């Protein structure tokens, strides 16, 4: 192991330990015991909102909202570049444009997190026994604390990405999932014993989870390769011969971003409806996991998010123009508009496949709970985050090992 790799691993481990420490710092003014009792019935009310927005909250801590608002803000800023030519030009302004987009995303994160934290604070005040001293001061302290917690996590994720190993956001999300896994397994065993779930059902669920895990790994590693032919040309004083290459497209081009964005939209929707109609209203009940409205709306948001995110990061016209400028083209397709049309058609089909795959995987725990009455924690979003984070970590680790040692 090179000294550089050891240093990166140390930074990553230290940052993740700091994240875990923050998950045990309670939110000021909240009765921890009352919240723990409420969280055991996670599907109800404000506990369900926090679970949806941060991947499952067992402790109402300063990091309760997690990184989902930050990811959502970054995606929304990217989507804004599609409809705003001025913003799109700014984003393409090299390193300065990239820094500006990061700055805009952070500003937007503050607004989104503050709005969600305000909804959470108001929701907590309506739950008997959770808030010691309800009032404006509690709302203000909750908004400041939760917003500050999310912004600190965003900074911590950036430090892992820049100075550690792996993607900071994915590793923080993965750490939260792994930390809660033993408790979830124990809860599932208690549920199965209490309701006397048949052993045949358990075997069926285990087979389904294993098969879906294998399918997720295969989909995340799958690529569609489009052949590209570069014609012979002269660049300066050099003669470049004709050569062949390929354009590699992921079958899931958007990764886990649409899932996080859909979870955040659902959390905001439930917060708003709960604040105006009450957290025990019939609509809130239908928006909880495994209920009919949720099963229809959540996958729709994932599919829309996949198409919007892919459109923000891959422009067929721009890609076709870059190919034409480099002397490249698809075999049998003229450069320019025909290439852009062909690429747009291929990307649309690939994106549709990826969107359906994401929606089905994320609905897996809810479908198993609804139709087989078996709770499954390690599935859906948790499974996607785990697979994507480990694949990325493996790739970066191999690249670091293969790179020459730095002096």
mmCIF file of N, CA, C and O in Angstrom, residues 203-280:
data_model
loop_
_atom_site.group_PDB
_atom_site.id
_atom_site.type_symbol
_atom_site.label_atom_id
_atom_site.label_comp_id
_atom_site.label_asym_id
_atom_site.label_seq_id
_atom_site.Cartn_x
_atom_site.Cartn_y
_atom_site.Cartn_z
ATOM 1 N N UNK A 203 -38.050 -18.169 2.464
ATOM 2 C CA UNK A 203 -37.161 -18.679 1.414
ATOM 3 C C UNK A 203 -37.393 -17.920 0.108
ATOM 4 O O UNK A 203 -36.436 -17.532 -0.590
ATOM 5 N N UNK A 204 -38.665 -17.684 -0.237
ATOM 6 C CA UNK A 204 -38.986 -16.955 -1.463
ATOM 7 C C UNK A 204 -38.405 -15.548 -1.425
ATOM 8 O O UNK A 204 -37.796 -15.076 -2.397
ATOM 9 N N UNK A 205 -38.560 -14.874 -0.275
ATOM 10 C CA UNK A 205 -38.032 -13.510 -0.137
ATOM 11 C C UNK A 205 -36.509 -13.514 -0.250
ATOM 12 O O UNK A 205 -35.915 -12.649 -0.916
ATOM 13 N N UNK A 206 -35.849 -14.499 0.387
ATOM 14 C CA UNK A 206 -34.389 -14.571 0.317
ATOM 15 C C UNK A 206 -33.914 -14.772 -1.123
ATOM 16 O O UNK A 206 -32.949 -14.131 -1.571
ATOM 17 N N UNK A 207 -34.572 -15.647 -1.850
ATOM 18 C CA UNK A 207 -34.219 -15.884 -3.256
ATOM 19 C C UNK A 207 -34.429 -14.610 -4.078
ATOM 20 O O UNK A 207 -33.588 -14.252 -4.926
ATOM 21 N N UNK A 208 -35.549 -13.914 -3.830
ATOM 22 C CA UNK A 208 -35.823 -12.677 -4.568
ATOM 23 C C UNK A 208 -34.753 -11.633 -4.297
ATOM 24 O O UNK A 208 -34.234 -10.984 -5.219
ATOM 25 N N UNK A 209 -34.374 -11.467 -3.036
ATOM 26 C CA UNK A 209 -33.364 -10.461 -2.676
ATOM 27 C C UNK A 209 -32.018 -10.787 -3.310
ATOM 28 O O UNK A 209 -31.325 -9.909 -3.848
ATOM 29 N N UNK A 210 -31.616 -12.063 -3.285
ATOM 30 C CA UNK A 210 -30.343 -12.463 -3.897
ATOM 31 C C UNK A 210 -30.368 -12.225 -5.406
ATOM 32 O O UNK A 210 -29.406 -11.698 -5.988
ATOM 33 N N UNK A 211 -31.479 -12.603 -6.037
ATOM 34 C CA UNK A 211 -31.592 -12.423 -7.485
ATOM 35 C C UNK A 211 -31.577 -10.942 -7.862
ATOM 36 O O UNK A 211 -30.918 -10.543 -8.838
ATOM 37 N N UNK A 212 -32.278 -10.125 -7.093
ATOM 38 C CA UNK A 212 -32.312 -8.694 -7.384
ATOM 39 C C UNK A 212 -30.938 -8.070 -7.161
ATOM 40 O O UNK A 212 -30.504 -7.198 -7.925
ATOM 41 N N UNK A 213 -30.241 -8.511 -6.115
ATOM 42 C CA UNK A 213 -28.882 -7.993 -5.877
ATOM 43 C C UNK A 213 -27.969 -8.297 -7.056
ATOM 44 O O UNK A 213 -27.213 -7.431 -7.521
ATOM 45 N N UNK A 214 -28.024 -9.530 -7.552
ATOM 46 C CA UNK A 214 -27.219 -9.897 -8.727
ATOM 47 C C UNK A 214 -27.612 -9.069 -9.936
ATOM 48 O O UNK A 214 -26.744 -8.632 -10.721
ATOM 49 N N UNK A 215 -28.913 -8.840 -10.107
ATOM 50 C CA UNK A 215 -29.374 -8.041 -11.245
ATOM 51 C C UNK A 215 -28.906 -6.599 -11.141
ATOM 52 O O UNK A 215 -28.523 -5.983 -12.146
ATOM 53 N N UNK A 216 -28.904 -6.042 -9.935
ATOM 54 C CA UNK A 216 -28.444 -4.652 -9.738
ATOM 55 C C UNK A 216 -26.965 -4.537 -10.067
ATOM 56 O O UNK A 216 -26.527 -3.591 -10.744
ATOM 57 N N UNK A 217 -26.164 -5.497 -9.594
ATOM 58 C CA UNK A 217 -24.726 -5.472 -9.908
ATOM 59 C C UNK A 217 -24.511 -5.547 -11.421
ATOM 60 O O UNK A 217 -23.708 -4.791 -11.994
ATOM 61 N N UNK A 218 -25.239 -6.447 -12.085
ATOM 62 C CA UNK A 218 -25.103 -6.582 -13.540
ATOM 63 C C UNK A 218 -25.515 -5.306 -14.265
ATOM 64 O O UNK A 218 -24.839 -4.867 -15.208
ATOM 65 N N UNK A 219 -26.611 -4.684 -13.836
ATOM 66 C CA UNK A 219 -27.083 -3.464 -14.488
ATOM 67 C C UNK A 219 -26.120 -2.302 -14.274
ATOM 68 O O UNK A 219 -25.883 -1.493 -15.189
ATOM 69 N N UNK A 220 -25.556 -2.191 -13.076
ATOM 70 C CA UNK A 220 -24.646 -1.078 -12.800
ATOM 71 C C UNK A 220 -23.317 -1.227 -13.544
ATOM 72 O O UNK A 220 -22.636 -0.229 -13.809
ATOM 73 N N UNK A 221 -22.952 -2.461 -13.873
ATOM 74 C CA UNK A 221 -21.704 -2.688 -14.620
ATOM 75 C C UNK A 221 -21.933 -2.742 -16.129
ATOM 76 O O UNK A 221 -20.974 -2.679 -16.899
ATOM 77 N N UNK A 222 -23.199 -2.846 -16.541
ATOM 78 C CA UNK A 222 -23.501 -3.016 -17.965
ATOM 79 C C UNK A 222 -23.249 -1.726 -18.747
ATOM 80 O O UNK A 222 -23.495 -0.618 -18.259
ATOM 81 N N UNK A 223 -22.777 -1.881 -19.954
ATOM 82 C CA UNK A 223 -22.525 -0.749 -20.847
ATOM 83 C C UNK A 223 -23.024 -1.093 -22.252
ATOM 84 O O UNK A 223 -22.941 -2.238 -22.679
ATOM 85 N N UNK A 224 -23.532 -0.089 -22.943
ATOM 86 C CA UNK A 224 -23.828 -0.254 -24.369
ATOM 87 C C UNK A 224 -22.764 0.513 -25.139
ATOM 88 O O UNK A 224 -22.619 1.737 -24.954
ATOM 89 N N UNK A 225 -22.040 -0.173 -25.968
ATOM 90 C CA UNK A 225 -20.916 0.432 -26.688
ATOM 91 C C UNK A 225 -21.324 0.733 -28.127
ATOM 92 O O UNK A 225 -21.733 -0.164 -28.866
ATOM 93 N N UNK A 226 -21.191 2.005 -28.507
ATOM 94 C CA UNK A 226 -21.526 2.449 -29.852
ATOM 95 C C UNK A 226 -20.227 2.636 -30.638
ATOM 96 O O UNK A 226 -19.355 3.414 -30.221
ATOM 97 N N UNK A 227 -20.057 1.937 -31.760
ATOM 98 C CA UNK A 227 -18.816 2.072 -32.535
ATOM 99 C C UNK A 227 -18.694 3.464 -33.154
ATOM 100 O O UNK A 227 -19.665 4.035 -33.643
ATOM 101 N N UNK A 228 -17.480 4.013 -33.102
ATOM 102 C CA UNK A 228 -17.192 5.326 -33.685
ATOM 103 C C UNK A 228 -15.995 5.181 -34.622
ATOM 104 O O UNK A 228 -15.002 4.526 -34.283
ATOM 105 N N UNK A 229 -16.087 5.803 -35.777
ATOM 106 C CA UNK A 229 -15.007 5.776 -36.760
ATOM 107 C C UNK A 229 -14.442 7.179 -36.894
ATOM 108 O O UNK A 229 -15.157 8.124 -37.224
ATOM 109 N N UNK A 230 -13.131 7.338 -36.603
ATOM 110 C CA UNK A 230 -12.449 8.617 -36.749
ATOM 111 C C UNK A 230 -11.665 8.602 -38.059
ATOM 112 O O UNK A 230 -10.804 7.738 -38.274
ATOM 113 N N UNK A 231 -11.965 9.529 -38.936
ATOM 114 C CA UNK A 231 -11.315 9.579 -40.241
ATOM 115 C C UNK A 231 -9.887 10.099 -40.121
ATOM 116 O O UNK A 231 -9.537 10.779 -39.144
ATOM 117 N N UNK A 232 -9.073 9.775 -41.111
ATOM 118 C CA UNK A 232 -7.696 10.264 -41.140
ATOM 119 C C UNK A 232 -7.701 11.780 -41.322
ATOM 120 O O UNK A 232 -8.475 12.332 -42.101
ATOM 121 N N UNK A 233 -6.844 12.478 -40.570
ATOM 122 C CA UNK A 233 -6.779 13.940 -40.685
ATOM 123 C C UNK A 233 -5.414 14.423 -40.212
ATOM 124 O O UNK A 233 -4.646 13.681 -39.580
ATOM 125 N N UNK A 234 -5.146 15.689 -40.515
ATOM 126 C CA UNK A 234 -3.882 16.312 -40.144
ATOM 127 C C UNK A 234 -4.148 17.300 -39.017
ATOM 128 O O UNK A 234 -5.021 18.170 -39.131
ATOM 129 N N UNK A 235 -3.412 17.149 -37.913
ATOM 130 C CA UNK A 235 -3.508 18.071 -36.772
ATOM 131 C C UNK A 235 -2.143 18.701 -36.587
ATOM 132 O O UNK A 235 -1.200 18.057 -36.127
ATOM 133 N N UNK A 236 -2.020 19.963 -36.994
ATOM 134 C CA UNK A 236 -0.724 20.636 -36.932
ATOM 135 C C UNK A 236 0.248 19.998 -37.893
ATOM 136 O O UNK A 236 0.003 19.967 -39.107
ATOM 137 N N UNK A 237 1.319 19.467 -37.349
ATOM 138 C CA UNK A 237 2.319 18.796 -38.195
ATOM 139 C C UNK A 237 2.191 17.275 -38.120
ATOM 140 O O UNK A 237 3.042 16.560 -38.653
ATOM 141 N N UNK A 238 1.129 16.793 -37.448
ATOM 142 C CA UNK A 238 0.975 15.352 -37.259
ATOM 143 C C UNK A 238 -0.133 14.807 -38.157
ATOM 144 O O UNK A 238 -1.170 15.439 -38.349
ATOM 145 N N UNK A 239 0.115 13.630 -38.708
ATOM 146 C CA UNK A 239 -0.863 12.929 -39.529
ATOM 147 C C UNK A 239 -1.506 11.825 -38.678
ATOM 148 O O UNK A 239 -0.831 10.922 -38.194
ATOM 149 N N UNK A 240 -2.799 11.946 -38.462
ATOM 150 C CA UNK A 240 -3.530 10.944 -37.689
ATOM 151 C C UNK A 240 -4.202 9.972 -38.645
ATOM 152 O O UNK A 240 -4.948 10.381 -39.536
ATOM 153 N N UNK A 241 -3.937 8.699 -38.454
ATOM 154 C CA UNK A 241 -4.532 7.668 -39.299
ATOM 155 C C UNK A 241 -5.984 7.408 -38.886
ATOM 156 O O UNK A 241 -6.415 7.772 -37.788
ATOM 157 N N UNK A 242 -6.698 6.782 -39.789
ATOM 158 C CA UNK A 242 -8.071 6.390 -39.469
ATOM 159 C C UNK A 242 -8.048 5.359 -38.333
ATOM 160 O O UNK A 242 -7.235 4.444 -38.317
ATOM 161 N N UNK A 243 -8.949 5.532 -37.392
ATOM 162 C CA UNK A 243 -8.983 4.606 -36.262
ATOM 163 C C UNK A 243 -10.419 4.398 -35.795
ATOM 164 O O UNK A 243 -11.311 5.194 -36.091
ATOM 165 N N UNK A 244 -10.598 3.306 -35.062
ATOM 166 C CA UNK A 244 -11.903 2.963 -34.533
ATOM 167 C C UNK A 244 -11.900 3.077 -33.013
ATOM 168 O O UNK A 244 -10.900 2.797 -32.355
ATOM 169 N N UNK A 245 -13.024 3.474 -32.462
ATOM 170 C CA UNK A 245 -13.178 3.568 -31.022
ATOM 171 C C UNK A 245 -14.634 3.237 -30.696
ATOM 172 O O UNK A 245 -15.367 2.723 -31.551
ATOM 173 N N UNK A 246 -15.052 3.520 -29.497
ATOM 174 C CA UNK A 246 -16.464 3.310 -29.162
ATOM 175 C C UNK A 246 -16.886 4.295 -28.081
ATOM 176 O O UNK A 246 -16.065 4.798 -27.305
ATOM 177 N N UNK A 247 -18.169 4.574 -28.053
ATOM 178 C CA UNK A 247 -18.780 5.429 -27.049
ATOM 179 C C UNK A 247 -19.535 4.530 -26.080
ATOM 180 O O UNK A 247 -20.446 3.804 -26.474
ATOM 181 N N UNK A 248 -19.135 4.554 -24.798
ATOM 182 C CA UNK A 248 -19.715 3.661 -23.802
ATOM 183 C C UNK A 248 -20.832 4.382 -23.050
ATOM 184 O O UNK A 248 -20.620 5.437 -22.458
ATOM 185 N N UNK A 249 -22.033 3.793 -23.086
ATOM 186 C CA UNK A 249 -23.188 4.353 -22.379
ATOM 187 C C UNK A 249 -23.620 3.391 -21.282
ATOM 188 O O UNK A 249 -23.828 2.203 -21.517
ATOM 189 N N UNK A 250 -23.774 3.921 -20.068
ATOM 190 C CA UNK A 250 -24.285 3.095 -18.979
ATOM 191 C C UNK A 250 -25.759 2.792 -19.204
ATOM 192 O O UNK A 250 -26.523 3.657 -19.645
ATOM 193 N N UNK A 251 -26.171 1.570 -18.884
ATOM 194 C CA UNK A 251 -27.594 1.244 -18.984
ATOM 195 C C UNK A 251 -28.393 1.969 -17.908
ATOM 196 O O UNK A 251 -29.588 2.194 -18.064
ATOM 197 N N UNK A 252 -27.718 2.340 -16.822
ATOM 198 C CA UNK A 252 -28.331 3.207 -15.816
ATOM 199 C C UNK A 252 -27.518 4.487 -15.745
ATOM 200 O O UNK A 252 -26.651 4.642 -14.880
ATOM 201 N N UNK A 253 -27.755 5.437 -16.661
ATOM 202 C CA UNK A 253 -26.881 6.608 -16.752
ATOM 203 C C UNK A 253 -27.000 7.563 -15.577
ATOM 204 O O UNK A 253 -26.093 8.356 -15.321
ATOM 205 N N UNK A 254 -28.092 7.520 -14.829
ATOM 206 C CA UNK A 254 -28.321 8.504 -13.767
ATOM 207 C C UNK A 254 -27.892 8.022 -12.393
ATOM 208 O O UNK A 254 -27.918 8.800 -11.442
ATOM 209 N N UNK A 255 -27.524 6.754 -12.255
ATOM 210 C CA UNK A 255 -27.113 6.251 -10.947
ATOM 211 C C UNK A 255 -28.249 6.298 -9.932
ATOM 212 O O UNK A 255 -29.403 6.016 -10.247
ATOM 213 N N UNK A 256 -27.906 6.692 -8.686
ATOM 214 C CA UNK A 256 -28.912 6.739 -7.621
ATOM 215 C C UNK A 256 -29.538 8.119 -7.468
ATOM 216 O O UNK A 256 -30.417 8.311 -6.624
ATOM 217 N N UNK A 257 -29.098 9.073 -8.298
ATOM 218 C CA UNK A 257 -29.583 10.454 -8.149
ATOM 219 C C UNK A 257 -31.103 10.567 -8.269
ATOM 220 O O UNK A 257 -31.745 11.216 -7.441
ATOM 221 N N UNK A 258 -31.754 9.954 -9.284
ATOM 222 C CA UNK A 258 -33.220 10.080 -9.365
ATOM 223 C C UNK A 258 -33.946 9.518 -8.147
ATOM 224 O O UNK A 258 -34.995 10.033 -7.751
ATOM 225 N N UNK A 259 -33.392 8.478 -7.543
ATOM 226 C CA UNK A 259 -34.011 7.884 -6.357
ATOM 227 C C UNK A 259 -33.962 8.856 -5.189
ATOM 228 O O UNK A 259 -34.956 9.065 -4.482
ATOM 229 N N UNK A 260 -32.799 9.486 -4.980
ATOM 230 C CA UNK A 260 -32.674 10.463 -3.903
ATOM 231 C C UNK A 260 -33.562 11.672 -4.155
ATOM 232 O O UNK A 260 -34.189 12.205 -3.232
ATOM 233 N N UNK A 261 -33.624 12.105 -5.414
ATOM 234 C CA UNK A 261 -34.473 13.251 -5.756
ATOM 235 C C UNK A 261 -35.947 12.917 -5.527
ATOM 236 O O UNK A 261 -36.702 13.739 -4.972
ATOM 237 N N UNK A 262 -36.373 11.718 -5.930
ATOM 238 C CA UNK A 262 -37.762 11.313 -5.724
ATOM 239 C C UNK A 262 -38.089 11.220 -4.235
ATOM 240 O O UNK A 262 -39.178 11.622 -3.801
ATOM 241 N N UNK A 263 -37.163 10.710 -3.435
ATOM 242 C CA UNK A 263 -37.381 10.621 -1.987
ATOM 243 C C UNK A 263 -37.537 12.009 -1.378
ATOM 244 O O UNK A 263 -38.388 12.223 -0.501
ATOM 245 N N UNK A 264 -36.734 12.946 -1.856
ATOM 246 C CA UNK A 264 -36.815 14.302 -1.320
ATOM 247 C C UNK A 264 -38.141 14.960 -1.704
ATOM 248 O O UNK A 264 -38.782 15.613 -0.877
ATOM 249 N N UNK A 265 -38.569 14.791 -2.947
ATOM 250 C CA UNK A 265 -39.847 15.352 -3.386
ATOM 251 C C UNK A 265 -40.998 14.759 -2.577
ATOM 252 O O UNK A 265 -41.924 15.477 -2.155
ATOM 253 N N UNK A 266 -40.945 13.446 -2.339
ATOM 254 C CA UNK A 266 -41.982 12.804 -1.533
ATOM 255 C C UNK A 266 -41.992 13.360 -0.115
ATOM 256 O O UNK A 266 -43.061 13.602 0.469
ATOM 257 N N UNK A 267 -40.806 13.575 0.450
ATOM 258 C CA UNK A 267 -40.730 14.111 1.809
ATOM 259 C C UNK A 267 -41.298 15.524 1.878
ATOM 260 O O UNK A 267 -42.035 15.863 2.813
ATOM 261 N N UNK A 268 -40.965 16.362 0.890
ATOM 262 C CA UNK A 268 -41.501 17.722 0.854
ATOM 263 C C UNK A 268 -43.017 17.688 0.683
ATOM 264 O O UNK A 268 -43.764 18.449 1.338
ATOM 265 N N UNK A 269 -43.500 16.796 -0.167
ATOM 266 C CA UNK A 269 -44.941 16.681 -0.402
ATOM 267 C C UNK A 269 -45.675 16.272 0.874
ATOM 268 O O UNK A 269 -46.697 16.868 1.243
ATOM 269 N N UNK A 270 -45.144 15.278 1.561
ATOM 270 C CA UNK A 270 -45.775 14.809 2.792
ATOM 271 C C UNK A 270 -45.699 15.878 3.879
ATOM 272 O O UNK A 270 -46.659 16.080 4.640
ATOM 273 N N UNK A 271 -44.575 16.596 3.940
ATOM 274 C CA UNK A 271 -44.437 17.664 4.928
ATOM 275 C C UNK A 271 -45.484 18.741 4.705
ATOM 276 O O UNK A 271 -46.149 19.193 5.648
ATOM 277 N N UNK A 272 -45.625 19.167 3.447
ATOM 278 C CA UNK A 272 -46.596 20.218 3.147
ATOM 279 C C UNK A 272 -48.030 19.790 3.418
ATOM 280 O O UNK A 272 -48.809 20.524 4.054
ATOM 281 N N UNK A 273 -48.391 18.592 2.962
ATOM 282 C CA UNK A 273 -49.759 18.106 3.189
ATOM 283 C C UNK A 273 -50.015 17.892 4.676
ATOM 284 O O UNK A 273 -51.079 18.234 5.204
ATOM 285 N N UNK A 274 -49.017 17.343 5.365
ATOM 286 C CA UNK A 274 -49.171 17.105 6.795
ATOM 287 C C UNK A 274 -49.336 18.378 7.585
ATOM 288 O O UNK A 274 -50.103 18.437 8.553
ATOM 289 N N UNK A 275 -48.636 19.431 7.162
ATOM 290 C CA UNK A 275 -48.730 20.699 7.888
ATOM 291 C C UNK A 275 -50.111 21.322 7.730
ATOM 292 O O UNK A 275 -50.678 21.866 8.684
ATOM 293 N N UNK A 276 -50.669 21.253 6.517
ATOM 294 C CA UNK A 276 -51.961 21.902 6.269
ATOM 295 C C UNK A 276 -53.159 21.004 6.584
ATOM 296 O O UNK A 276 -54.197 21.475 7.038
ATOM 297 N N UNK A 277 -53.022 19.681 6.338
ATOM 298 C CA UNK A 277 -54.163 18.778 6.529
ATOM 299 C C UNK A 277 -54.036 17.895 7.755
ATOM 300 O O UNK A 277 -54.993 17.195 8.102
ATOM 301 N N UNK A 278 -52.858 17.906 8.381
ATOM 302 C CA UNK A 278 -52.652 17.049 9.542
ATOM 303 C C UNK A 278 -51.914 15.781 9.162
ATOM 304 O O UNK A 278 -52.154 15.199 8.097
ATOM 305 N N UNK A 279 -51.005 15.345 10.019
ATOM 306 C CA UNK A 279 -50.174 14.183 9.708
ATOM 307 C C UNK A 279 -50.920 12.861 9.847
ATOM 308 O O UNK A 279 -50.376 11.803 9.531
ATOM 309 N N UNK A 280 -52.149 12.910 10.337
ATOM 310 C CA UNK A 280 -52.955 11.697 10.430
ATOM 311 C C UNK A 280 -54.080 11.674 9.410
ATOM 312 O O UNK A 280 -55.006 10.864 9.519
#
